Short mmCIF file of C-alpha atoms and ligand atoms in Angstrom, two decimals:
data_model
loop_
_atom_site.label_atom_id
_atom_site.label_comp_id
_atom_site.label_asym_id
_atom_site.label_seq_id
_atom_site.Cartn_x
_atom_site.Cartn_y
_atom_site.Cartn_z
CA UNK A 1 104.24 81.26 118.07
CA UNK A 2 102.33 79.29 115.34
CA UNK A 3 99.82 80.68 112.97
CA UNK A 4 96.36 78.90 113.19
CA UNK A 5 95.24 76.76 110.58
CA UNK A 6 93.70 78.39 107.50
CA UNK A 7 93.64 78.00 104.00
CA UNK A 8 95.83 79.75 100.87
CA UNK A 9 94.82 81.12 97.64
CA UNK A 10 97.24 82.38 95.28
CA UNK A 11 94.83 84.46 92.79
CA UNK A 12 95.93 85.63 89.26
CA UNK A 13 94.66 88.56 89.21
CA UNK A 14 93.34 91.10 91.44
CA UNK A 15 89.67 90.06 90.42
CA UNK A 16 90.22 86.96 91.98
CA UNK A 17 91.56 88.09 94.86
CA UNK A 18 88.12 90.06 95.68
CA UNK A 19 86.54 87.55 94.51
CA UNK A 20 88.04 85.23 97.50
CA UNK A 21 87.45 88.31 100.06
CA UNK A 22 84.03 88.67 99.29
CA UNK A 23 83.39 84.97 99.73
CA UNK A 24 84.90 84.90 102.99
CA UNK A 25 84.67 87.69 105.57
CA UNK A 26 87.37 86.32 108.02
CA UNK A 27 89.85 86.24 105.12
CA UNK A 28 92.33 88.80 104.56
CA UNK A 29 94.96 89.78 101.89
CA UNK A 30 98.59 88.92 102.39
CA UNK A 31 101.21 91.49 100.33
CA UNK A 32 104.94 91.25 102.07
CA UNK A 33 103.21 89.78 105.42
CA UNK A 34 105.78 91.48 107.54
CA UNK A 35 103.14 92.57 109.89
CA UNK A 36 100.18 90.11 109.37
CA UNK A 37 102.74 87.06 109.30
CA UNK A 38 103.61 88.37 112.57
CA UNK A 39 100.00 89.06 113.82
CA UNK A 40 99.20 85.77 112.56
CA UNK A 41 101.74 83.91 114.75
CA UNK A 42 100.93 85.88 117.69
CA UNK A 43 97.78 84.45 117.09
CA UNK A 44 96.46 88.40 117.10
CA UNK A 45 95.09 87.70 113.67
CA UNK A 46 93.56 84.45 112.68
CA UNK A 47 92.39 84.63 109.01
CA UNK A 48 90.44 81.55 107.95
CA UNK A 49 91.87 82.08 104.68
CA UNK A 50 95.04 83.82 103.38
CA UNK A 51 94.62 85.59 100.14
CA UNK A 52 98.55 85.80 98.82
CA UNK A 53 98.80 88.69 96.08
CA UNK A 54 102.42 88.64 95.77
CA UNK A 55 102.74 86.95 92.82
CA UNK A 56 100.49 89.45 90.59
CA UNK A 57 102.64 90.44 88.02
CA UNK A 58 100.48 93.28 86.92
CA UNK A 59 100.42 94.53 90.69
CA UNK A 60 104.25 95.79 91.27
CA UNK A 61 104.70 98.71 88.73
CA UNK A 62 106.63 101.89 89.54
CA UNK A 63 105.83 104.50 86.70
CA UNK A 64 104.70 108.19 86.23
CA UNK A 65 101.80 108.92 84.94
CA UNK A 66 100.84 112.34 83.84
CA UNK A 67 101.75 114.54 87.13
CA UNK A 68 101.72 111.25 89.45
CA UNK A 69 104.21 108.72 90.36
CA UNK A 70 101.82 105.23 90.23
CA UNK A 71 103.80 102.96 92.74
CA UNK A 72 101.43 99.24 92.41
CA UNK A 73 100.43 97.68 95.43
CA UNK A 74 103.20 94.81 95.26
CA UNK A 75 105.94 96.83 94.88
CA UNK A 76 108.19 96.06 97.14
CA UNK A 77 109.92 98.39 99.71
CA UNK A 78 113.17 97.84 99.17
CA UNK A 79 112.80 98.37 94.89
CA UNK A 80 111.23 101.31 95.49
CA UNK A 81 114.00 102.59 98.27
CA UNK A 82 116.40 102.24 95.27
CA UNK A 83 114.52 103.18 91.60
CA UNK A 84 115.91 105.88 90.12
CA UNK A 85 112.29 107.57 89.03
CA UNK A 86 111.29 107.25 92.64
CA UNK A 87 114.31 109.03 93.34
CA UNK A 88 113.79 111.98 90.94
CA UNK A 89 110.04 112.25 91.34
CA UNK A 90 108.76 111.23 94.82
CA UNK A 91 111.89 112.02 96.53
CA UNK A 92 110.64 112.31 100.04
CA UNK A 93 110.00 108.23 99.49
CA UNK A 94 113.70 107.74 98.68
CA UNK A 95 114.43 109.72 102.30
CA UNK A 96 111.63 107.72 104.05
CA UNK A 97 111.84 104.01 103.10
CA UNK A 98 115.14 103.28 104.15
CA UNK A 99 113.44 104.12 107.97
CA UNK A 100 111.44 101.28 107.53
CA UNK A 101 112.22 98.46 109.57
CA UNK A 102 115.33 96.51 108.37
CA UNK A 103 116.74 95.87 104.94
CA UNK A 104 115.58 91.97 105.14
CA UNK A 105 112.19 93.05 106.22
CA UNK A 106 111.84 95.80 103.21
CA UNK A 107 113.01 93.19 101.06
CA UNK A 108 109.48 91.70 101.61
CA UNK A 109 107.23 94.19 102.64
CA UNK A 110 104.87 95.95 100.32
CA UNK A 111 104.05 99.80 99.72
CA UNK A 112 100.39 99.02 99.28
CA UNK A 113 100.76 96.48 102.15
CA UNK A 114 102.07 99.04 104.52
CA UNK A 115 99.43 101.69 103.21
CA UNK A 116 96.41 99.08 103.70
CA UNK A 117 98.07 97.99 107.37
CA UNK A 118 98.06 101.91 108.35
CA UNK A 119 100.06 102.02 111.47
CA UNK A 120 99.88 105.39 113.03
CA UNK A 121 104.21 105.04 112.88
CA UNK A 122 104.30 104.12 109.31
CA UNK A 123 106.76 105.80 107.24
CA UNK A 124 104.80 105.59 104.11
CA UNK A 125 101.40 106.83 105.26
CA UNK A 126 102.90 109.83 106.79
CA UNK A 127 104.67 110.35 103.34
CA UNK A 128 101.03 109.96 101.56
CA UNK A 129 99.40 112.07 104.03
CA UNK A 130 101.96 114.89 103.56
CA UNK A 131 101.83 114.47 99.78
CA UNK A 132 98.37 114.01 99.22
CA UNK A 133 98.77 111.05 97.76
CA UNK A 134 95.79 109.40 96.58
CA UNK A 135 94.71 105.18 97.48
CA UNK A 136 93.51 103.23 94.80
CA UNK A 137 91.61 99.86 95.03
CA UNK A 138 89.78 97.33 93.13
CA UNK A 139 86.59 96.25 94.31
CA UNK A 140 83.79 94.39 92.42
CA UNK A 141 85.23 94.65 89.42
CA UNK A 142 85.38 98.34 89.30
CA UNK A 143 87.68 100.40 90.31
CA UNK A 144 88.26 103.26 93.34
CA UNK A 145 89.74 105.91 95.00
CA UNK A 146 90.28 107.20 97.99
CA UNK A 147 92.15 110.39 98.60
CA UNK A 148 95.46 109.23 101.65
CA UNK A 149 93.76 111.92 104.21
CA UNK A 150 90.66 110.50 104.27
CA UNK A 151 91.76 107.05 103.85
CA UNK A 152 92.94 106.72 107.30
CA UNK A 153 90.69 107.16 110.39
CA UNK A 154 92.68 105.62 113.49
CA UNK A 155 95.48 103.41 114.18
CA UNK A 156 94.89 100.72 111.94
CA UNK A 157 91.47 101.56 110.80
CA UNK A 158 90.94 102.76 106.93
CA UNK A 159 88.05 103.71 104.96
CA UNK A 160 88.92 100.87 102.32
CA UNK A 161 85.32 99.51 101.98
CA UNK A 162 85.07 95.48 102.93
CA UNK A 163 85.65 93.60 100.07
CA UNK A 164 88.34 95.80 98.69
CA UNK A 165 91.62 95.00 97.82
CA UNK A 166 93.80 98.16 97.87
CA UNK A 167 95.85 97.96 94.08
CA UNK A 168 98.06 101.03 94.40
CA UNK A 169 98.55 104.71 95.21
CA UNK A 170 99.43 107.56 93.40
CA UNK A 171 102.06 110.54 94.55
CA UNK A 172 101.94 113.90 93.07
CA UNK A 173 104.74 114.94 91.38
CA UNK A 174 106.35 118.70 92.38
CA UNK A 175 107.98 120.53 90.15
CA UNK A 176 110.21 123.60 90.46
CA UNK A 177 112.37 124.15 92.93
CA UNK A 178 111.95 121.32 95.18
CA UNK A 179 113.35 120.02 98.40
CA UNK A 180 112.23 117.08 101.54
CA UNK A 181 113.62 116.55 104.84
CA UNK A 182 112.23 113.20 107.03
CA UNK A 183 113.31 112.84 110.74
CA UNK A 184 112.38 110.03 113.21
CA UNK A 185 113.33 109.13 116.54
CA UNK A 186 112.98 105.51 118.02
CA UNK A 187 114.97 103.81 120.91
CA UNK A 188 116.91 101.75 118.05
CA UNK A 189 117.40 102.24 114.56
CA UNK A 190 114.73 101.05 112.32
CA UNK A 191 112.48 100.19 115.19
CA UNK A 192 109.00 101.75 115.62
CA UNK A 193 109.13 105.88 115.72
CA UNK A 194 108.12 107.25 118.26
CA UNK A 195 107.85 110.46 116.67
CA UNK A 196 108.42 111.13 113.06
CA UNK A 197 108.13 114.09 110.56
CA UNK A 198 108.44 114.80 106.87
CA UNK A 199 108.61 117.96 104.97
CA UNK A 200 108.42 119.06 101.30
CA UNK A 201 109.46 122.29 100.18
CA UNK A 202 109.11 124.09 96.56
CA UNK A 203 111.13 127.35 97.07
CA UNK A 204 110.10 130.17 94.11
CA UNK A 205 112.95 132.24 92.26
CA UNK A 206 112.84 134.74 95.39
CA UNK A 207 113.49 132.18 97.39
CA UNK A 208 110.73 131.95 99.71
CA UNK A 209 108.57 128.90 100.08
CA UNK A 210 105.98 128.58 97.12
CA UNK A 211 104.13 125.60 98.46
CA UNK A 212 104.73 123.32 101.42
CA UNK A 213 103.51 120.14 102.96
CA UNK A 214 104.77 119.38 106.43
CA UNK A 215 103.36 115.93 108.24
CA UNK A 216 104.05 114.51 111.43
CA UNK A 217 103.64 110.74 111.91
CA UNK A 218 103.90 108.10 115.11
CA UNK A 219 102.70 111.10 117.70
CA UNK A 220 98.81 110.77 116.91
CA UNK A 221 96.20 107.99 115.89
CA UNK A 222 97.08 108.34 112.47
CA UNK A 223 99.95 110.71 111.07
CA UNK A 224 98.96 114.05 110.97
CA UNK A 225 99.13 117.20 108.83
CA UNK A 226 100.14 120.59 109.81
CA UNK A 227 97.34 122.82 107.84
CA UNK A 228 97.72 126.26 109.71
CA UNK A 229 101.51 125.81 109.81
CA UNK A 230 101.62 125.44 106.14
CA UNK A 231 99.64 128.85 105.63
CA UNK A 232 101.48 130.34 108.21
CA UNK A 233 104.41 129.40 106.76
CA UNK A 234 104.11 129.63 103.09
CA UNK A 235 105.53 133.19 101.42
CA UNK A 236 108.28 133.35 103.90
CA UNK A 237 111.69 132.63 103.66
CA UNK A 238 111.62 129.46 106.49
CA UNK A 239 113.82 131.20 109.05
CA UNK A 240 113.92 129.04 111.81
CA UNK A 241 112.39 131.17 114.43
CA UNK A 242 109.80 131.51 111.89
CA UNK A 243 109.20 127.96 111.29
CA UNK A 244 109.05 127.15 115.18
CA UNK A 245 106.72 129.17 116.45
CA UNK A 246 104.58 128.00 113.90
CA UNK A 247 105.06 124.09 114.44
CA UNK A 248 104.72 125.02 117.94
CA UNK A 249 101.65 126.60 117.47
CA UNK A 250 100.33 124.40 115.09
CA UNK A 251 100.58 121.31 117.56
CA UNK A 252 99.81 123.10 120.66
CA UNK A 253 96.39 121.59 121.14
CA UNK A 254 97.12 118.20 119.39
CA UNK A 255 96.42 115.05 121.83
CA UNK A 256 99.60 113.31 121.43
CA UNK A 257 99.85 109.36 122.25
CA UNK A 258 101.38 108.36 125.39
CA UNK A 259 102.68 105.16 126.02
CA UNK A 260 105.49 102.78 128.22
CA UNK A 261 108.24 104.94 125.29
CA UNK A 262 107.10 108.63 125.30
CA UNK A 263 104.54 111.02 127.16
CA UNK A 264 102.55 112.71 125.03
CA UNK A 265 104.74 116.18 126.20
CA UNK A 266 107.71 114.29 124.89
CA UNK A 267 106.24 113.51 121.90
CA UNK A 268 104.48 117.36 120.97
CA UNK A 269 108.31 118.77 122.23
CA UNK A 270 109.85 115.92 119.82
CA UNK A 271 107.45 116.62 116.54
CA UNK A 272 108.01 120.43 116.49
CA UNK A 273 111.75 119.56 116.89
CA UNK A 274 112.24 116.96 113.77
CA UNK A 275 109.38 119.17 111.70
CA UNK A 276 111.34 122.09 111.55
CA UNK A 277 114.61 119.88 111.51
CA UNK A 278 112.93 118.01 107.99
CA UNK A 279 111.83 121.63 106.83
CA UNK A 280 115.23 123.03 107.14
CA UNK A 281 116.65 119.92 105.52
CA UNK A 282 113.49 120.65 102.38
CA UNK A 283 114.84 124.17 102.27
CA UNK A 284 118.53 123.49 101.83
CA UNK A 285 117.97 120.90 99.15
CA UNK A 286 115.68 123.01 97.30
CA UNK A 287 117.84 125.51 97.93
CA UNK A 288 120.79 123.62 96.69
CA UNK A 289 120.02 122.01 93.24
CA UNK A 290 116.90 122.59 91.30
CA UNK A 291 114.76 120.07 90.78
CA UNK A 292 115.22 118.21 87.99
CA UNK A 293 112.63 118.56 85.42
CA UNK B 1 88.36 67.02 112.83
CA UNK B 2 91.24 69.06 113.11
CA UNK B 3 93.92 66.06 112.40
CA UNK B 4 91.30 65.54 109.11
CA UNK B 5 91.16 69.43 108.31
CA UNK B 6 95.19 69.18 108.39
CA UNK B 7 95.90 66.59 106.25
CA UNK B 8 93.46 67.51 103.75
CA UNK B 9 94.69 70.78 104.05
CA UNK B 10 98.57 69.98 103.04
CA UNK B 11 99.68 71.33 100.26
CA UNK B 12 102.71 69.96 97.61
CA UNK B 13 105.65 72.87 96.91
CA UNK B 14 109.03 72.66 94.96
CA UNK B 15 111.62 74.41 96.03
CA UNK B 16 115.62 74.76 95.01
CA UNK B 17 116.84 74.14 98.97
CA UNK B 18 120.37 75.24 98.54
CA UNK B 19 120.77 74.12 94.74
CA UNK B 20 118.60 70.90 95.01
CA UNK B 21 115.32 70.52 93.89
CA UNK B 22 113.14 69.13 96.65
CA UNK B 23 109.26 67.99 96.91
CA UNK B 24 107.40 68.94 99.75
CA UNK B 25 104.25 68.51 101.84
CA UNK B 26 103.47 71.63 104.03
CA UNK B 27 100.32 73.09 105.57
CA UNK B 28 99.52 76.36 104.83
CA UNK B 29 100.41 77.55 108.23
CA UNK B 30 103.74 76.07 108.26
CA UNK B 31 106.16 78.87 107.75
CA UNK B 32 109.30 78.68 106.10
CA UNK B 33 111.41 78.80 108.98
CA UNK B 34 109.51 75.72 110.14
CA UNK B 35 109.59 73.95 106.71
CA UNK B 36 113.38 74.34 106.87
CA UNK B 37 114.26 73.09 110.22
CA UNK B 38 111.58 70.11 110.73
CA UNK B 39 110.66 69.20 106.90
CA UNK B 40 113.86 69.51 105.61
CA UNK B 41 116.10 69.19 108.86
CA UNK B 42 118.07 72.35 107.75
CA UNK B 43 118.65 73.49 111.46
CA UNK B 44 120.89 76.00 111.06
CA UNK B 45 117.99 78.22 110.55
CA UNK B 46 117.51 79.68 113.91
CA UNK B 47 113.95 80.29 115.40
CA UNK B 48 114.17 82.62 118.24
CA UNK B 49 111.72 85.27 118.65
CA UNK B 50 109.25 83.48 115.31
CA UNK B 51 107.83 86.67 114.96
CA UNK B 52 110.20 89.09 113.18
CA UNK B 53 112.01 90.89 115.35
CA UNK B 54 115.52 88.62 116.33
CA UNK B 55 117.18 87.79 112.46
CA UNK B 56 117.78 84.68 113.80
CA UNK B 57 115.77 83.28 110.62
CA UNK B 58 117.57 84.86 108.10
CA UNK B 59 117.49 82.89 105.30
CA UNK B 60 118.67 84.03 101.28
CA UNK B 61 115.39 84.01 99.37
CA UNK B 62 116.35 84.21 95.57
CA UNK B 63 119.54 85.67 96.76
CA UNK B 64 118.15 88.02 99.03
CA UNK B 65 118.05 88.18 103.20
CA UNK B 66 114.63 87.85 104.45
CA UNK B 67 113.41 86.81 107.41
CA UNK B 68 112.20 83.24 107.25
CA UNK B 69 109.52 83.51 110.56
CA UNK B 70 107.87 86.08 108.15
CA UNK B 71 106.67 83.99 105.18
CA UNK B 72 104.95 80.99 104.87
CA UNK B 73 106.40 78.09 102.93
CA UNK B 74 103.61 77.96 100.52
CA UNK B 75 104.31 81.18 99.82
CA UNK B 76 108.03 79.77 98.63
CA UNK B 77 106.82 77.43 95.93
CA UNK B 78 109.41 77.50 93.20
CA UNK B 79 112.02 80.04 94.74
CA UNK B 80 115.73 79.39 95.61
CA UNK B 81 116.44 79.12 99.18
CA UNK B 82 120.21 79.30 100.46
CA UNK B 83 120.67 78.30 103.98
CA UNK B 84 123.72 78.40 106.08
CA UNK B 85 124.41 74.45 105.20
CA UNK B 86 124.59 75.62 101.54
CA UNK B 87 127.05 78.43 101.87
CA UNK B 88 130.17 76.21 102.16
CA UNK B 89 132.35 75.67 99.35
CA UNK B 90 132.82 71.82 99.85
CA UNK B 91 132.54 69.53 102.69
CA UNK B 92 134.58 70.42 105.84
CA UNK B 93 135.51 73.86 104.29
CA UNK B 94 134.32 77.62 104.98
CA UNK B 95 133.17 80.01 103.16
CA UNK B 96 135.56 83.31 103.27
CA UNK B 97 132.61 85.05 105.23
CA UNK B 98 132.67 82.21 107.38
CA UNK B 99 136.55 81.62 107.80
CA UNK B 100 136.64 85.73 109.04
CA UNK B 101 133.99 85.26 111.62
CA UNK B 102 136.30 82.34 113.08
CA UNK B 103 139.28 84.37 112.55
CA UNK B 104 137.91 87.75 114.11
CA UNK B 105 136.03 85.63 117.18
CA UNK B 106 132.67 86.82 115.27
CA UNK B 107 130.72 84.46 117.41
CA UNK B 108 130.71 83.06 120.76
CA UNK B 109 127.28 81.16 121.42
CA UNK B 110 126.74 80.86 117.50
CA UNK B 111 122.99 81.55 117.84
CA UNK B 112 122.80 84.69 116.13
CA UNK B 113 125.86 83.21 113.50
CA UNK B 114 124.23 81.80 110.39
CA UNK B 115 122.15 84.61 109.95
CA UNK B 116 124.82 86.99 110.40
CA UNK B 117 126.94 85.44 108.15
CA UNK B 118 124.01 84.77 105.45
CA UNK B 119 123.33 88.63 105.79
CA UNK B 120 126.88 89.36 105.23
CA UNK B 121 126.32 87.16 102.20
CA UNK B 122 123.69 88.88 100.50
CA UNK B 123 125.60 92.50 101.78
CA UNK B 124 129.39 91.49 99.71
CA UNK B 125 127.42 89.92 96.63
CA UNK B 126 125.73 93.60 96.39
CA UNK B 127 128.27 95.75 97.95
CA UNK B 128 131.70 94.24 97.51
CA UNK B 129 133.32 97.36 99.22
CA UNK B 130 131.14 98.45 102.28
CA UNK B 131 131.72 101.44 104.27
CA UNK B 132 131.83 100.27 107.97
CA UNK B 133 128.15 102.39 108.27
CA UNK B 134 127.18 100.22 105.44
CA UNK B 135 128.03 97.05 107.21
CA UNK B 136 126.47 97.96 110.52
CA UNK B 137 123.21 98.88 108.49
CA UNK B 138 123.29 95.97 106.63
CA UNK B 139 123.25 93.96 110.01
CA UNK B 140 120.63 95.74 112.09
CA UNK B 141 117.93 93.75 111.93
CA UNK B 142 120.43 90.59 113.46
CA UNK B 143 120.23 91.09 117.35
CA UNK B 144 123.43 89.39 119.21
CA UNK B 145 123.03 89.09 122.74
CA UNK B 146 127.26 87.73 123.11
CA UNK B 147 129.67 89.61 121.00
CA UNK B 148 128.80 93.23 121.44
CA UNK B 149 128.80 93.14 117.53
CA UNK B 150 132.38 94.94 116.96
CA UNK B 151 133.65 91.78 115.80
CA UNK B 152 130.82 90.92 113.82
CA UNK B 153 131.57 93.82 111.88
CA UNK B 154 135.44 93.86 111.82
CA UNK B 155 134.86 89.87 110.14
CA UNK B 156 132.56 90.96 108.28
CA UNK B 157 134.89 93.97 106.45
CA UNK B 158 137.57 91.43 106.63
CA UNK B 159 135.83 89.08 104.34
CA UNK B 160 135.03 91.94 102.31
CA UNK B 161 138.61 92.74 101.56
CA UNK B 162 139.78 88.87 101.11
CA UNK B 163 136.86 88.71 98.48
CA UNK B 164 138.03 91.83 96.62
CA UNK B 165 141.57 90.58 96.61
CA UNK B 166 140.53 87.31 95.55
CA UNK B 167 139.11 89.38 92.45
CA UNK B 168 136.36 87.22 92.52
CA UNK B 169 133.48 88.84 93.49
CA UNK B 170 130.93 86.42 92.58
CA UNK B 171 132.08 84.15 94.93
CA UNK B 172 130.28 86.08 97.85
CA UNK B 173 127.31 84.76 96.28
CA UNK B 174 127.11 81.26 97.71
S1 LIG C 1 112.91 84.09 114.44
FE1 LIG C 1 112.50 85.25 112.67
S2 LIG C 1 113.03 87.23 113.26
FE2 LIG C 1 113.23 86.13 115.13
S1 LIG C 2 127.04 84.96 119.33
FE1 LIG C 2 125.53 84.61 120.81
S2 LIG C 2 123.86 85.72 120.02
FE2 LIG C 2 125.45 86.31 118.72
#
């Protein structure tokens, strides 16, 4: 359980860190490191040189922008699982982070480094995927973007060119009436999901569903985005029989993982259960307070 | 070659080890949890699993509980590190965390102990009032394979309440 040798940079800026990627293609980027630290003792990843961004300054914002909340690439799970404009704005991150892994391991880990990592049970790339959030990355010296659904093309595996270092992403904000829900299930808390599912919901003054996003994460190679459910569904008033034949529809010819946890019928039963659970949550809250601004 | 490669690869740090400043010589690859028990001979710093997934490692990094397996020491240079050894208020006392874990039989191999009580630590100087939820979230990520955890958490609300009597809250910050 010892990392093998390799060397460390601690760039000043992200410039210098792609400068240090590009001039090594064995190296790799370090953010929180509470999956590549791992990896790297494991001896499942074996970088000849760590590239440690933590310490960019300019890297860890949290702001809004026009209609987006910019979270930077450093920011660190557990600031975000608390800021209050997180909390107003992006509110289906305030449900989701606090599902990921354990209070001293969000004290550590990234956003952008969870993004860039792109396991298929991450909390935060399901919540990009459902939000449409969009990846952005420094490469070069110029700058890129990458919209979250077709940033990620399996488990692991992104479309962040080589050479890239991934600098932040940006959420759209909702306005109006707006509500989330986010559900997982895993054999312990704060372990891996087996199944997971978020849902945001902006409800118009007749109090059917305006617009909708509804994502399932953990079941599939990367998390996944119920499309036809979310034009079946949008117009009507989210009655529950409603909302489950359409999940159940919607997933009915997805290949779902199976693994030593959960058959794949497990998991399709499991994702139509905590999607309609997370859009019944969206609806209440929507329901219940307007959102603010 | 690879003894060469090593020592040319060291590299110098500074870091405040339980309020002293101390000079080090680590390699990269060295990670904190390593650097604390076998550089600095700070063994109450558990290694169990070394890959993130006991708490065994839980050391206070600038005041808050990370796991110590999960960073490298380089990565380190110039924070504060507490460590069980540097919780106590004086030689041969306890802290009031500490004292409750004895009191409520919190422990009974002690393997899983310091980083319970650091975590406990970092909860009371942030929460001086948890909810019993609270407390059993804040400990999650510390696996005990002895007590069954019940008194884990009834020390750890008893501490709680001795350090709001004492009307000292600050004291739960070692
Ligand atoms: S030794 Fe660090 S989490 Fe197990
Ligand atoms: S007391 Fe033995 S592991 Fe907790």
């Amino acid at each position: 359980m010892k990392a093998a040798p390799f060397e460390y940079s601690r760039p000043a800026d992200i410039d210098e860190a792609c400068a240090l990627l590009a001039a090594d293609e064995s190296a790799r980027v370090v953010a929180g490191g509470q999956t590549l630290v791992a990896m790297m003792a494991m001896r499942l990843a074996r970088p000849t040189r760590l590239i440690d961004i933590n310490r960019i300054a300019a890297l860890s914002y949290i702001r809004t922008e026009g209609d987006d909340v910019k979270i930077g690439a450093t920011a660190r799970q557990c600031v975000a699982e608390r800021d209050a404009l997180i909390a107003k704005s992006a509110p289906l991150l305030a449900r989701a982070i606090p599902n990921i892994g354990h209070a001293a391991t969000r004290a550590r880990g990234t956003v952008g480094g969870s993004l860039a990592n792109a396991d298929p049970a991450a909390e935060l790339v399901l919540c990009a995927i459902t939000l449409d959030a969009v990846i952005e990355y420094r490469a070069d010296g110029e700058s890129g973007e990458i919209p979250a659904r077709e940033f990620y093309i399996g488990p692991m595996i992104t479309t962040l060119p080589a050479g890239a270092v991934l600098s932040g992403v940006r959420f759209p904000i909702w306005r109006g009436k707006v509500g989330v829900g986010f559900h997982e299930v895993n054999a312990r808390r704060s372990d891996f999901a087996f199944v997971s599912a978020a849902a945001q919901v902006e409800l118009g003054d007749d109090g059917k569903a305006k617009r909708i996003a509804i994502g399932v994460g953990a079941a599939t190679d990367f998390p996944l985005r119920l499309d036809s459910a979310e034009a079946q569904l949008s117009g009507t008033a989210l009655d529950e029989k409603t909302v489950r034949d359409a999940l159940r529809a919607a997933l009915a010819d997805v290949e779902t993982l199976e693994d030593l946890h959960a058959s794949a019928d497990y998991r399709r039963r499991v994702a139509v259960d905590l999607a309609a659970r997370a859009l019944a949550d969206a609806r209440n809250a929507a329901q219940g307070k307007p959102h603010a601004h | 070659m690879r003894e060469t490669l090593r020592k040319e690869n060291r590299m110098r740090i500074e870091l405040d080890i339980n309020g002293s400043k101390r000079e080090i010589e680590v390699e990269p690859r060295t990670t904190l949890l390593d650097c604390l028990r076998d550089t600095l001979g700070l063994t109450g710093a558990h290694a169990g699993c070394e890959h993130g997934v006991c708490g065994a490692c839980t050391v206070l990094f600038d005041g808050v509980a990370v796991r110590s397996c999960l960073m490298f020491a380089v990565q380190a240079q110039g924070s504060a590190i507490t460590t069980i050894e540097g919780v106590t208020p004086g030689p041969g006392e306890l802290s009031p965390v500490q004292d409750a874990f004895c009191e409520t039989h919190g422990m009974q191999c002690g393997f899983c102990t310091p980083a319970m009580i650091l975590t406990a630590h970092a909860l009371l100087a942030d929460n001086p009032n948890p909810t019993r939820e609270q407390i059993v979230e804040a400990i999650s990520g510390n696996i005990c394979r002895c007590t069954g955890y019940a008194q884990i958490v009834e020390a750890i609300a008893l501490a709680a309440e001795r350090l709001r009597g004492a009307n000292r809250p600050k004291d739960a910050r070692p």
